[in-house]
Amino acid sequence: MLKAPANNINRIFDANINRAKEGLRVCEEITRFSLNSKPLTQGLKNCRHRINLILKNIPSSFKFFKYRQSSLDIGKNIYVNELKRENIQDIFFANIQRVKESIRVLEEFSKLKNINCAIQFKRLRYVIYEIEKRAAGKISALSHT
């Protein structure tokens, strides 16, 4: 069985922590300033902070950034749909999808470090599904105004 070096796993953690929190922040700004929805904004903010709380159960998780190799990242210049946005709705749904995918990656790789964290990331993913569902109608209405 081929085992990934710990540095590679830590790079995966670092990238997906950043991706999830950045995506949550983008969605949070839309619910805050475009929807003026305090419950959705609070929910997204809570999710961002919950990532930090979950990671406290992984020893040395605050040091994941030291494994970052942004200059060597082969994916940094690959663009598929990132540059195509027509409205706030596109921005919201692209970012909430990015969040869900990143949380899933954190869930899977947490299984290698702390199974309890994996369970907590799974629960967080389902919270995000619900926030997405609640936001969807309100976000869609923006494109009709």
PDB file of C-alpha atoms in Angstrom:
ATOM      1  CA  MET A   1       0.000   0.000   0.000  1.00  0.00           C
ATOM      2  CA  LEU A   2       1.305   3.432  -0.985  1.00  0.00           C
ATOM      3  CA  LYS A   3       1.226   5.882   1.893  1.00  0.00           C
ATOM      4  CA  ALA A   4       1.222   9.643   1.266  1.00  0.00           C
ATOM      5  CA  PRO A   5       3.932  11.576   3.106  1.00  0.00           C
ATOM      6  CA  ALA A   6       2.636  13.622   6.051  1.00  0.00           C
ATOM      7  CA  ASN A   7       3.791  16.841   4.370  1.00  0.00           C
ATOM      8  CA  ASN A   8       1.464  16.180   1.425  1.00  0.00           C
ATOM      9  CA  ILE A   9      -1.472  15.542   3.732  1.00  0.00           C
ATOM     10  CA  ASN A  10      -0.689  18.719   5.657  1.00  0.00           C
ATOM     11  CA  ARG A  11      -0.604  20.675   2.371  1.00  0.00           C
ATOM     12  CA  ILE A  12      -4.048  19.265   1.558  1.00  0.00           C
ATOM     13  CA  PHE A  13      -5.306  20.404   4.959  1.00  0.00           C
ATOM     14  CA  ASP A  14      -3.817  23.874   4.529  1.00  0.00           C
ATOM     15  CA  ALA A  15      -5.267  24.376   1.046  1.00  0.00           C
ATOM     16  CA  ASN A  16      -8.732  23.173   1.982  1.00  0.00           C
ATOM     17  CA  ILE A  17      -8.920  25.104   5.236  1.00  0.00           C
ATOM     18  CA  ASN A  18      -8.123  28.261   3.285  1.00  0.00           C
ATOM     19  CA  ARG A  19     -10.500  27.401   0.446  1.00  0.00           C
ATOM     20  CA  ALA A  20     -13.396  26.627   2.792  1.00  0.00           C
ATOM     21  CA  LYS A  21     -12.942  29.749   4.916  1.00  0.00           C
ATOM     22  CA  GLU A  22     -12.458  32.023   1.897  1.00  0.00           C
ATOM     23  CA  GLY A  23     -15.585  30.633   0.228  1.00  0.00           C
ATOM     24  CA  LEU A  24     -17.590  31.032   3.428  1.00  0.00           C
ATOM     25  CA  ARG A  25     -16.431  34.640   3.708  1.00  0.00           C
ATOM     26  CA  VAL A  26     -17.520  35.418   0.131  1.00  0.00           C
ATOM     27  CA  CYS A  27     -20.956  33.884   0.773  1.00  0.00           C
ATOM     28  CA  GLU A  28     -21.161  35.686   4.105  1.00  0.00           C
ATOM     29  CA  GLU A  29     -20.546  39.038   2.416  1.00  0.00           C
ATOM     30  CA  ILE A  30     -23.340  38.348  -0.070  1.00  0.00           C
ATOM     31  CA  THR A  31     -25.842  37.393   2.630  1.00  0.00           C
ATOM     32  CA  ARG A  32     -24.772  40.389   4.688  1.00  0.00           C
ATOM     33  CA  PHE A  33     -24.634  43.164   2.100  1.00  0.00           C
ATOM     34  CA  SER A  34     -26.870  41.942  -0.732  1.00  0.00           C
ATOM     35  CA  LEU A  35     -29.514  39.959   1.139  1.00  0.00           C
ATOM     36  CA  ASN A  36     -29.320  41.843   4.436  1.00  0.00           C
ATOM     37  CA  SER A  37     -30.008  38.513   6.137  1.00  0.00           C
ATOM     38  CA  LYS A  38     -28.747  38.376   9.676  1.00  0.00           C
ATOM     39  CA  PRO A  39     -29.612  34.659  10.180  1.00  0.00           C
ATOM     40  CA  LEU A  40     -27.810  33.543   7.003  1.00  0.00           C
ATOM     41  CA  THR A  41     -24.841  35.801   7.701  1.00  0.00           C
ATOM     42  CA  GLN A  42     -24.586  34.505  11.268  1.00  0.00           C
ATOM     43  CA  GLY A  43     -24.890  30.912  10.080  1.00  0.00           C
ATOM     44  CA  LEU A  44     -22.042  31.302   7.593  1.00  0.00           C
ATOM     45  CA  LYS A  45     -19.889  33.127  10.137  1.00  0.00           C
ATOM     46  CA  ASN A  46     -20.523  30.340  12.650  1.00  0.00           C
ATOM     47  CA  CYS A  47     -19.418  27.766  10.061  1.00  0.00           C
ATOM     48  CA  ARG A  48     -16.165  29.659   9.478  1.00  0.00           C
ATOM     49  CA  HIS A  49     -15.432  29.714  13.185  1.00  0.00           C
ATOM     50  CA  ARG A  50     -16.497  26.092  13.607  1.00  0.00           C
ATOM     51  CA  ILE A  51     -13.692  25.027  11.261  1.00  0.00           C
ATOM     52  CA  ASN A  52     -11.191  26.483  13.750  1.00  0.00           C
ATOM     53  CA  LEU A  53     -12.907  24.747  16.652  1.00  0.00           C
ATOM     54  CA  ILE A  54     -12.812  21.379  14.897  1.00  0.00           C
ATOM     55  CA  LEU A  55      -9.149  21.813  14.004  1.00  0.00           C
ATOM     56  CA  LYS A  56      -8.223  22.378  17.653  1.00  0.00           C
ATOM     57  CA  ASN A  57      -8.632  18.602  18.025  1.00  0.00           C
ATOM     58  CA  ILE A  58      -5.818  17.950  15.564  1.00  0.00           C
ATOM     59  CA  PRO A  59      -2.415  18.431  17.192  1.00  0.00           C
ATOM     60  CA  SER A  60      -0.349  21.154  15.544  1.00  0.00           C
ATOM     61  CA  SER A  61      -3.150  22.072  13.109  1.00  0.00           C
ATOM     62  CA  PHE A  62      -2.223  25.721  13.571  1.00  0.00           C
ATOM     63  CA  LYS A  63       1.049  24.870  11.818  1.00  0.00           C
ATOM     64  CA  PHE A  64      -0.489  23.522   8.581  1.00  0.00           C
ATOM     65  CA  PHE A  65       0.511  26.751   6.841  1.00  0.00           C
ATOM     66  CA  LYS A  66       4.186  25.892   7.275  1.00  0.00           C
ATOM     67  CA  TYR A  67       3.691  23.102   4.716  1.00  0.00           C
ATOM     68  CA  ARG A  68       2.290  25.552   2.158  1.00  0.00           C
ATOM     69  CA  GLN A  69       4.129  25.632  -1.144  1.00  0.00           C
ATOM     70  CA  SER A  70       2.064  28.128  -3.129  1.00  0.00           C
ATOM     71  CA  SER A  71       4.860  28.914  -5.553  1.00  0.00           C
ATOM     72  CA  LEU A  72       5.144  25.220  -6.492  1.00  0.00           C
ATOM     73  CA  ASP A  73       1.398  24.479  -6.629  1.00  0.00           C
ATOM     74  CA  ILE A  74       0.672  22.978 -10.043  1.00  0.00           C
ATOM     75  CA  GLY A  75      -3.004  23.904  -9.764  1.00  0.00           C
ATOM     76  CA  LYS A  76      -2.622  27.635  -9.189  1.00  0.00           C
ATOM     77  CA  ASN A  77      -2.778  28.562 -12.871  1.00  0.00           C
ATOM     78  CA  ILE A  78      -5.477  26.104 -13.937  1.00  0.00           C
ATOM     79  CA  TYR A  79      -8.741  27.926 -14.610  1.00  0.00           C
ATOM     80  CA  VAL A  80     -11.928  26.158 -15.564  1.00  0.00           C
ATOM     81  CA  ASN A  81     -14.874  28.334 -14.600  1.00  0.00           C
ATOM     82  CA  GLU A  82     -13.340  30.588 -11.957  1.00  0.00           C
ATOM     83  CA  LEU A  83     -13.233  33.592 -14.272  1.00  0.00           C
ATOM     84  CA  LYS A  84     -16.839  33.250 -15.471  1.00  0.00           C
ATOM     85  CA  ARG A  85     -19.280  35.097 -13.238  1.00  0.00           C
ATOM     86  CA  GLU A  86     -22.272  37.052 -14.490  1.00  0.00           C
ATOM     87  CA  ASN A  87     -23.945  38.063 -11.242  1.00  0.00           C
ATOM     88  CA  ILE A  88     -24.029  37.719  -7.469  1.00  0.00           C
ATOM     89  CA  GLN A  89     -25.950  34.462  -7.798  1.00  0.00           C
ATOM     90  CA  ASP A  90     -23.068  32.923  -9.775  1.00  0.00           C
ATOM     91  CA  ILE A  91     -20.571  34.117  -7.182  1.00  0.00           C
ATOM     92  CA  PHE A  92     -22.599  32.736  -4.284  1.00  0.00           C
ATOM     93  CA  PHE A  93     -23.204  29.304  -5.803  1.00  0.00           C
ATOM     94  CA  ALA A  94     -19.624  28.902  -7.045  1.00  0.00           C
ATOM     95  CA  ASN A  95     -18.325  29.707  -3.568  1.00  0.00           C
ATOM     96  CA  ILE A  96     -20.803  27.589  -1.606  1.00  0.00           C
ATOM     97  CA  GLN A  97     -19.884  24.675  -3.887  1.00  0.00           C
ATOM     98  CA  ARG A  98     -16.197  25.321  -3.210  1.00  0.00           C
ATOM     99  CA  VAL A  99     -16.958  25.295   0.530  1.00  0.00           C
ATOM    100  CA  LYS A 100     -18.838  21.983   0.381  1.00  0.00           C
ATOM    101  CA  GLU A 101     -16.056  20.351  -1.621  1.00  0.00           C
ATOM    102  CA  SER A 102     -13.356  21.625   0.749  1.00  0.00           C
ATOM    103  CA  ILE A 103     -15.239  20.508   3.837  1.00  0.00           C
ATOM    104  CA  ARG A 104     -15.597  17.064   2.259  1.00  0.00           C
ATOM    105  CA  VAL A 105     -11.835  16.926   1.667  1.00  0.00           C
ATOM    106  CA  LEU A 106     -11.207  17.969   5.284  1.00  0.00           C
ATOM    107  CA  GLU A 107     -13.654  15.301   6.430  1.00  0.00           C
ATOM    108  CA  GLU A 108     -11.879  12.579   4.442  1.00  0.00           C
ATOM    109  CA  PHE A 109      -8.337  13.530   5.427  1.00  0.00           C
ATOM    110  CA  SER A 110      -9.311  14.037   9.064  1.00  0.00           C
ATOM    111  CA  LYS A 111      -9.926  10.299   9.146  1.00  0.00           C
ATOM    112  CA  LEU A 112      -6.143   9.954   9.050  1.00  0.00           C
ATOM    113  CA  LYS A 113      -5.613  12.256  12.032  1.00  0.00           C
ATOM    114  CA  ASN A 114      -8.697  12.266  14.276  1.00  0.00           C
ATOM    115  CA  ILE A 115     -11.923  10.399  13.506  1.00  0.00           C
ATOM    116  CA  ASN A 116     -13.896  12.746  15.765  1.00  0.00           C
ATOM    117  CA  CYS A 117     -12.834  15.657  13.553  1.00  0.00           C
ATOM    118  CA  ALA A 118     -14.017  13.747  10.496  1.00  0.00           C
ATOM    119  CA  ILE A 119     -17.426  13.313  12.111  1.00  0.00           C
ATOM    120  CA  GLN A 120     -17.567  17.004  13.005  1.00  0.00           C
ATOM    121  CA  PHE A 121     -16.637  18.033   9.447  1.00  0.00           C
ATOM    122  CA  LYS A 122     -19.400  15.774   8.132  1.00  0.00           C
ATOM    123  CA  ARG A 123     -21.901  17.468  10.444  1.00  0.00           C
ATOM    124  CA  LEU A 124     -20.636  20.868   9.342  1.00  0.00           C
ATOM    125  CA  ARG A 125     -21.112  19.875   5.701  1.00  0.00           C
ATOM    126  CA  TYR A 126     -24.774  19.132   6.399  1.00  0.00           C
ATOM    127  CA  VAL A 127     -25.189  22.485   8.146  1.00  0.00           C
ATOM    128  CA  ILE A 128     -23.800  24.130   5.019  1.00  0.00           C
ATOM    129  CA  TYR A 129     -26.261  22.185   2.849  1.00  0.00           C
ATOM    130  CA  GLU A 130     -29.097  23.642   4.909  1.00  0.00           C
ATOM    131  CA  ILE A 131     -27.739  27.192   4.737  1.00  0.00           C
ATOM    132  CA  GLU A 132     -27.371  26.823   0.979  1.00  0.00           C
ATOM    133  CA  LYS A 133     -30.979  25.679   0.697  1.00  0.00           C
ATOM    134  CA  ARG A 134     -32.252  28.594   2.807  1.00  0.00           C
ATOM    135  CA  ALA A 135     -30.175  31.083   0.819  1.00  0.00           C
ATOM    136  CA  ALA A 136     -30.997  29.693  -2.640  1.00  0.00           C
ATOM    137  CA  GLY A 137     -34.410  31.302  -3.053  1.00  0.00           C
ATOM    138  CA  LYS A 138     -33.261  34.644  -1.726  1.00  0.00           C
ATOM    139  CA  ILE A 139     -30.158  34.638  -3.915  1.00  0.00           C
ATOM    140  CA  SER A 140     -32.178  33.656  -6.991  1.00  0.00           C
ATOM    141  CA  ALA A 141     -34.561  36.534  -6.338  1.00  0.00           C
ATOM    142  CA  LEU A 142     -31.623  38.948  -6.656  1.00  0.00           C
ATOM    143  CA  SER A 143     -31.244  38.144 -10.334  1.00  0.00           C
ATOM    144  CA  HIS A 144     -34.888  39.143 -10.953  1.00  0.00           C
ATOM    145  CA  THR A 145     -34.573  42.628  -9.472  1.00  0.00           C
TER     146      THR A 145
END
